[in-house]
Amino acid sequence: MQIRLLDCAGAQNIYETRMVQDFPAAELKPFSAVREMMQAGIYEPLVLEEEDGRLLAYAWQVLLPGRRSALLDYFAVRSDLRGGGIGTRALHALADHYRDRLDDLILECEHPDEAPDRAVAKRRIAFYLRAGACATRIESRVFGVRYNILTLPCGGHETDAVVSRELKDLYRMMVPEPYYRGNVIFYDP
């Protein structure tokens, strides 16, 4: 499995052909916002491919310069390959890819108590935990959606307090005022 950074045209292609099918419309930020973050140097859309270039999965991250945590903004395995171990392999490859740059990838998972499908939300959290992610005591509510926060260790592992601080800073970069206030809320231990 190899990892490749997408340029804007490649990212837009994945967005228009894959992401609109893999994510509910309410969870997709406009591609113009992705493009702006890419141009600002804080967004890394990656694809995970076979050696022959066949797409297996994609993982798009928000990274702030000089920080040791990043947000896994979107992650999906090609729909016809799900359930075969590709997702776990992809997460391990991502952790290895970021080993020298990051301590953790921050993962947001819909809280099962408020998810449209409780069983799916629980399976998603269980998948990440089996793949090596760690549960935190941090929760958030972003534009009305409640999330459990997990971390995937890469080159280290930070405390909940550090992860919470870095996640807040990441969201301040992604969501401008006045949208941030009242729409992005964190519950720390």
PDB file of C-alpha atoms in Angstrom:
ATOM      1  CA  MET A   1       0.000   0.000   0.000  1.00  0.00           C
ATOM      2  CA  GLN A   2       1.401   3.366  -0.990  1.00  0.00           C
ATOM      3  CA  ILE A   3       0.328   6.858   0.059  1.00  0.00           C
ATOM      4  CA  ARG A   4       0.103   9.769  -2.354  1.00  0.00           C
ATOM      5  CA  LEU A   5      -0.659  13.433  -1.688  1.00  0.00           C
ATOM      6  CA  LEU A   6      -3.307  14.838  -4.012  1.00  0.00           C
ATOM      7  CA  ASP A   7      -3.151  18.181  -5.760  1.00  0.00           C
ATOM      8  CA  CYS A   8      -6.318  20.322  -5.982  1.00  0.00           C
ATOM      9  CA  ALA A   9      -7.522  18.689  -9.204  1.00  0.00           C
ATOM     10  CA  GLY A  10      -7.016  15.180  -7.821  1.00  0.00           C
ATOM     11  CA  ALA A  11      -8.738  16.104  -4.562  1.00  0.00           C
ATOM     12  CA  GLN A  12     -11.691  17.582  -6.411  1.00  0.00           C
ATOM     13  CA  ASN A  13     -11.999  14.399  -8.469  1.00  0.00           C
ATOM     14  CA  ILE A  14     -12.122  12.222  -5.312  1.00  0.00           C
ATOM     15  CA  TYR A  15     -14.579  14.672  -3.736  1.00  0.00           C
ATOM     16  CA  GLU A  16     -16.942  14.583  -6.722  1.00  0.00           C
ATOM     17  CA  THR A  17     -16.703  10.870  -7.502  1.00  0.00           C
ATOM     18  CA  ARG A  18     -16.220   9.224  -4.090  1.00  0.00           C
ATOM     19  CA  MET A  19     -16.910  11.503  -1.153  1.00  0.00           C
ATOM     20  CA  VAL A  20     -20.392  12.508  -2.262  1.00  0.00           C
ATOM     21  CA  GLN A  21     -21.254   8.792  -2.130  1.00  0.00           C
ATOM     22  CA  ASP A  22     -19.287   7.912   1.028  1.00  0.00           C
ATOM     23  CA  PHE A  23     -20.513  10.733   3.295  1.00  0.00           C
ATOM     24  CA  PRO A  24     -23.892  12.315   3.996  1.00  0.00           C
ATOM     25  CA  ALA A  25     -24.211  15.761   2.418  1.00  0.00           C
ATOM     26  CA  ALA A  26     -24.457  17.346   5.890  1.00  0.00           C
ATOM     27  CA  GLU A  27     -20.964  16.027   6.751  1.00  0.00           C
ATOM     28  CA  LEU A  28     -19.243  17.343   3.622  1.00  0.00           C
ATOM     29  CA  LYS A  29     -17.738  20.785   3.717  1.00  0.00           C
ATOM     30  CA  PRO A  30     -17.867  22.585   0.368  1.00  0.00           C
ATOM     31  CA  PHE A  31     -14.889  21.760  -1.836  1.00  0.00           C
ATOM     32  CA  SER A  32     -14.082  25.478  -1.958  1.00  0.00           C
ATOM     33  CA  ALA A  33     -13.290  25.273   1.797  1.00  0.00           C
ATOM     34  CA  VAL A  34     -11.013  22.273   1.184  1.00  0.00           C
ATOM     35  CA  ARG A  35      -9.256  24.151  -1.634  1.00  0.00           C
ATOM     36  CA  GLU A  36      -8.718  27.210   0.588  1.00  0.00           C
ATOM     37  CA  MET A  37      -7.189  25.067   3.353  1.00  0.00           C
ATOM     38  CA  MET A  38      -4.970  23.286   0.812  1.00  0.00           C
ATOM     39  CA  GLN A  39      -3.782  26.637  -0.523  1.00  0.00           C
ATOM     40  CA  ALA A  40      -3.101  27.777   3.064  1.00  0.00           C
ATOM     41  CA  GLY A  41      -0.953  24.660   3.576  1.00  0.00           C
ATOM     42  CA  ILE A  42      -3.033  23.179   6.397  1.00  0.00           C
ATOM     43  CA  TYR A  43      -4.886  20.425   4.527  1.00  0.00           C
ATOM     44  CA  GLU A  44      -3.437  17.134   3.250  1.00  0.00           C
ATOM     45  CA  PRO A  45      -5.720  14.991   1.114  1.00  0.00           C
ATOM     46  CA  LEU A  46      -4.061  11.585   0.776  1.00  0.00           C
ATOM     47  CA  VAL A  47      -4.993   8.500  -1.194  1.00  0.00           C
ATOM     48  CA  LEU A  48      -3.880   5.003  -0.272  1.00  0.00           C
ATOM     49  CA  GLU A  49      -3.307   2.903  -3.362  1.00  0.00           C
ATOM     50  CA  GLU A  50      -2.077  -0.452  -4.576  1.00  0.00           C
ATOM     51  CA  GLU A  51       1.357  -0.408  -6.206  1.00  0.00           C
ATOM     52  CA  ASP A  52      -0.388  -0.257  -9.599  1.00  0.00           C
ATOM     53  CA  GLY A  53      -2.221   2.952  -8.611  1.00  0.00           C
ATOM     54  CA  ARG A  54      -5.646   1.417  -7.859  1.00  0.00           C
ATOM     55  CA  LEU A  55      -7.410   3.403  -5.163  1.00  0.00           C
ATOM     56  CA  LEU A  56      -7.974   1.515  -1.899  1.00  0.00           C
ATOM     57  CA  ALA A  57      -8.903   4.312   0.516  1.00  0.00           C
ATOM     58  CA  TYR A  58      -8.490   8.010   1.142  1.00  0.00           C
ATOM     59  CA  ALA A  59      -7.652  10.001   4.245  1.00  0.00           C
ATOM     60  CA  TRP A  60      -7.814  13.796   4.400  1.00  0.00           C
ATOM     61  CA  GLN A  61      -6.169  15.618   7.307  1.00  0.00           C
ATOM     62  CA  VAL A  62      -6.108  19.115   8.773  1.00  0.00           C
ATOM     63  CA  LEU A  63      -2.620  19.913  10.087  1.00  0.00           C
ATOM     64  CA  LEU A  64      -1.410  23.095  11.729  1.00  0.00           C
ATOM     65  CA  PRO A  65       2.266  23.994  11.326  1.00  0.00           C
ATOM     66  CA  GLY A  66       4.364  23.176  14.361  1.00  0.00           C
ATOM     67  CA  ARG A  67       1.674  21.032  15.996  1.00  0.00           C
ATOM     68  CA  ARG A  68       1.997  17.366  16.916  1.00  0.00           C
ATOM     69  CA  SER A  69      -1.671  16.436  16.361  1.00  0.00           C
ATOM     70  CA  ALA A  70      -3.806  16.539  13.230  1.00  0.00           C
ATOM     71  CA  LEU A  71      -7.488  15.926  12.566  1.00  0.00           C
ATOM     72  CA  LEU A  72      -8.457  12.996  10.367  1.00  0.00           C
ATOM     73  CA  ASP A  73     -11.168  14.970   8.600  1.00  0.00           C
ATOM     74  CA  TYR A  74     -12.374  12.296   6.152  1.00  0.00           C
ATOM     75  CA  PHE A  75     -11.492   8.615   5.924  1.00  0.00           C
ATOM     76  CA  ALA A  76     -13.110   5.999   3.719  1.00  0.00           C
ATOM     77  CA  VAL A  77     -12.265   2.679   2.132  1.00  0.00           C
ATOM     78  CA  ARG A  78     -13.529   2.001  -1.367  1.00  0.00           C
ATOM     79  CA  SER A  79     -17.052   0.618  -0.858  1.00  0.00           C
ATOM     80  CA  ASP A  80     -16.412  -2.685  -2.660  1.00  0.00           C
ATOM     81  CA  LEU A  81     -13.372  -3.379  -0.430  1.00  0.00           C
ATOM     82  CA  ARG A  82     -14.924  -2.721   2.983  1.00  0.00           C
ATOM     83  CA  GLY A  83     -14.795  -5.468   5.594  1.00  0.00           C
ATOM     84  CA  GLY A  84     -11.627  -7.040   4.220  1.00  0.00           C
ATOM     85  CA  GLY A  85      -8.981  -5.432   6.429  1.00  0.00           C
ATOM     86  CA  ILE A  86      -8.077  -2.559   4.084  1.00  0.00           C
ATOM     87  CA  GLY A  87      -9.241   0.058   6.611  1.00  0.00           C
ATOM     88  CA  THR A  88      -7.035  -1.311   9.370  1.00  0.00           C
ATOM     89  CA  ARG A  89      -4.059  -1.540   7.008  1.00  0.00           C
ATOM     90  CA  ALA A  90      -4.736   2.010   5.820  1.00  0.00           C
ATOM     91  CA  LEU A  91      -4.824   3.391   9.375  1.00  0.00           C
ATOM     92  CA  HIS A  92      -1.568   1.620  10.211  1.00  0.00           C
ATOM     93  CA  ALA A  93      -0.012   3.048   7.025  1.00  0.00           C
ATOM     94  CA  LEU A  94      -1.225   6.554   7.987  1.00  0.00           C
ATOM     95  CA  ALA A  95       0.238   6.246  11.487  1.00  0.00           C
ATOM     96  CA  ASP A  96       3.546   5.188   9.952  1.00  0.00           C
ATOM     97  CA  HIS A  97       3.369   7.984   7.347  1.00  0.00           C
ATOM     98  CA  TYR A  98       3.016  10.617  10.081  1.00  0.00           C
ATOM     99  CA  ARG A  99       5.352   8.968  12.621  1.00  0.00           C
ATOM    100  CA  ASP A 100       8.034  11.687  12.361  1.00  0.00           C
ATOM    101  CA  ARG A 101       5.616  14.633  12.179  1.00  0.00           C
ATOM    102  CA  LEU A 102       2.796  13.804  14.574  1.00  0.00           C
ATOM    103  CA  ASP A 103       2.138  12.229  17.925  1.00  0.00           C
ATOM    104  CA  ASP A 104      -1.543  11.593  17.168  1.00  0.00           C
ATOM    105  CA  LEU A 105      -4.201  11.697  14.504  1.00  0.00           C
ATOM    106  CA  ILE A 106      -7.422  12.902  16.115  1.00  0.00           C
ATOM    107  CA  LEU A 107     -10.548  10.956  15.150  1.00  0.00           C
ATOM    108  CA  GLU A 108     -14.138  12.129  15.571  1.00  0.00           C
ATOM    109  CA  CYS A 109     -16.811   9.450  15.826  1.00  0.00           C
ATOM    110  CA  GLU A 110     -20.504  10.146  16.150  1.00  0.00           C
ATOM    111  CA  HIS A 111     -21.614   9.503  19.697  1.00  0.00           C
ATOM    112  CA  PRO A 112     -23.796   6.348  19.683  1.00  0.00           C
ATOM    113  CA  ASP A 113     -26.395   7.927  21.989  1.00  0.00           C
ATOM    114  CA  GLU A 114     -27.260  10.547  19.362  1.00  0.00           C
ATOM    115  CA  ALA A 115     -26.263   8.911  16.071  1.00  0.00           C
ATOM    116  CA  PRO A 116     -28.960   8.176  13.492  1.00  0.00           C
ATOM    117  CA  ASP A 117     -27.926   4.510  13.701  1.00  0.00           C
ATOM    118  CA  ARG A 118     -26.580   3.597  17.131  1.00  0.00           C
ATOM    119  CA  ALA A 119     -25.256   0.209  15.992  1.00  0.00           C
ATOM    120  CA  VAL A 120     -23.285   1.711  13.095  1.00  0.00           C
ATOM    121  CA  ALA A 121     -21.763   4.340  15.397  1.00  0.00           C
ATOM    122  CA  LYS A 122     -20.720   1.661  17.895  1.00  0.00           C
ATOM    123  CA  ARG A 123     -19.201  -0.483  15.115  1.00  0.00           C
ATOM    124  CA  ARG A 124     -17.234   2.509  13.800  1.00  0.00           C
ATOM    125  CA  ILE A 125     -15.765   3.246  17.241  1.00  0.00           C
ATOM    126  CA  ALA A 126     -14.969  -0.449  17.760  1.00  0.00           C
ATOM    127  CA  PHE A 127     -13.216  -0.546  14.356  1.00  0.00           C
ATOM    128  CA  TYR A 128     -10.963   2.381  15.256  1.00  0.00           C
ATOM    129  CA  LEU A 129     -10.164   0.887  18.665  1.00  0.00           C
ATOM    130  CA  ARG A 130      -9.281  -2.489  17.090  1.00  0.00           C
ATOM    131  CA  ALA A 131      -7.032  -0.652  14.621  1.00  0.00           C
ATOM    132  CA  GLY A 132      -5.030   0.853  17.498  1.00  0.00           C
ATOM    133  CA  ALA A 133      -6.870   4.078  18.325  1.00  0.00           C
ATOM    134  CA  CYS A 134      -7.239   5.162  21.939  1.00  0.00           C
ATOM    135  CA  ALA A 135     -10.400   6.481  23.541  1.00  0.00           C
ATOM    136  CA  THR A 136     -10.208   9.902  25.201  1.00  0.00           C
ATOM    137  CA  ARG A 137     -12.498  11.562  27.700  1.00  0.00           C
ATOM    138  CA  ILE A 138     -13.122  14.410  25.238  1.00  0.00           C
ATOM    139  CA  GLU A 139     -16.448  14.962  23.496  1.00  0.00           C
ATOM    140  CA  SER A 140     -17.522  17.667  21.111  1.00  0.00           C
ATOM    141  CA  ARG A 141     -20.641  18.982  19.475  1.00  0.00           C
ATOM    142  CA  VAL A 142     -20.011  20.413  16.015  1.00  0.00           C
ATOM    143  CA  PHE A 143     -22.947  22.037  14.228  1.00  0.00           C
ATOM    144  CA  GLY A 144     -25.325  19.970  16.339  1.00  0.00           C
ATOM    145  CA  VAL A 145     -23.590  16.594  15.935  1.00  0.00           C
ATOM    146  CA  ARG A 146     -22.158  15.007  19.091  1.00  0.00           C
ATOM    147  CA  TYR A 147     -18.788  13.254  18.765  1.00  0.00           C
ATOM    148  CA  ASN A 148     -16.555  10.994  20.834  1.00  0.00           C
ATOM    149  CA  ILE A 149     -12.917  11.909  20.310  1.00  0.00           C
ATOM    150  CA  LEU A 150     -10.330   9.165  19.798  1.00  0.00           C
ATOM    151  CA  THR A 151      -6.658   9.382  18.908  1.00  0.00           C
ATOM    152  CA  LEU A 152      -4.529   7.197  16.670  1.00  0.00           C
ATOM    153  CA  PRO A 153      -0.949   7.223  17.977  1.00  0.00           C
ATOM    154  CA  CYS A 154       1.652   7.936  15.299  1.00  0.00           C
ATOM    155  CA  GLY A 155       5.034   8.979  16.691  1.00  0.00           C
ATOM    156  CA  GLY A 156       3.951   9.336  20.304  1.00  0.00           C
ATOM    157  CA  HIS A 157       0.782   9.865  22.273  1.00  0.00           C
ATOM    158  CA  GLU A 158      -0.433  13.072  23.892  1.00  0.00           C
ATOM    159  CA  THR A 159      -2.590  13.609  26.958  1.00  0.00           C
ATOM    160  CA  ASP A 160      -6.280  14.426  26.630  1.00  0.00           C
ATOM    161  CA  ALA A 161      -5.529  18.021  27.675  1.00  0.00           C
ATOM    162  CA  VAL A 162      -3.049  18.515  24.823  1.00  0.00           C
ATOM    163  CA  VAL A 163      -5.323  16.778  22.285  1.00  0.00           C
ATOM    164  CA  SER A 164      -8.242  18.963  23.361  1.00  0.00           C
ATOM    165  CA  ARG A 165      -6.191  22.146  22.998  1.00  0.00           C
ATOM    166  CA  GLU A 166      -4.915  21.152  19.565  1.00  0.00           C
ATOM    167  CA  LEU A 167      -8.384  20.114  18.368  1.00  0.00           C
ATOM    168  CA  LYS A 168      -9.787  23.482  19.444  1.00  0.00           C
ATOM    169  CA  ASP A 169      -7.020  25.264  17.529  1.00  0.00           C
ATOM    170  CA  LEU A 170      -7.662  23.110  14.446  1.00  0.00           C
ATOM    171  CA  TYR A 171     -11.349  24.011  14.516  1.00  0.00           C
ATOM    172  CA  ARG A 172     -10.570  27.699  14.957  1.00  0.00           C
ATOM    173  CA  MET A 173      -8.634  27.483  11.678  1.00  0.00           C
ATOM    174  CA  MET A 174     -11.383  25.544   9.878  1.00  0.00           C
ATOM    175  CA  VAL A 175     -14.481  27.371  11.135  1.00  0.00           C
ATOM    176  CA  PRO A 176     -14.360  31.163  11.063  1.00  0.00           C
ATOM    177  CA  GLU A 177     -16.240  33.421  13.445  1.00  0.00           C
ATOM    178  CA  PRO A 178     -19.138  33.930  13.821  1.00  0.00           C
ATOM    179  CA  TYR A 179     -19.831  30.291  12.860  1.00  0.00           C
ATOM    180  CA  TYR A 180     -17.471  28.866  15.484  1.00  0.00           C
ATOM    181  CA  ARG A 181     -19.197  30.447  18.478  1.00  0.00           C
ATOM    182  CA  GLY A 182     -22.160  28.315  19.530  1.00  0.00           C
ATOM    183  CA  ASN A 183     -21.575  25.715  16.801  1.00  0.00           C
ATOM    184  CA  VAL A 184     -18.285  24.183  17.929  1.00  0.00           C
ATOM    185  CA  ILE A 185     -18.366  23.072  21.557  1.00  0.00           C
ATOM    186  CA  PHE A 186     -15.928  20.888  23.487  1.00  0.00           C
ATOM    187  CA  TYR A 187     -16.556  18.936  26.672  1.00  0.00           C
ATOM    188  CA  ASP A 188     -13.301  18.289  28.476  1.00  0.00           C
ATOM    189  CA  PRO A 189     -12.796  16.012  31.458  1.00  0.00           C
TER     190      PRO A 189
END
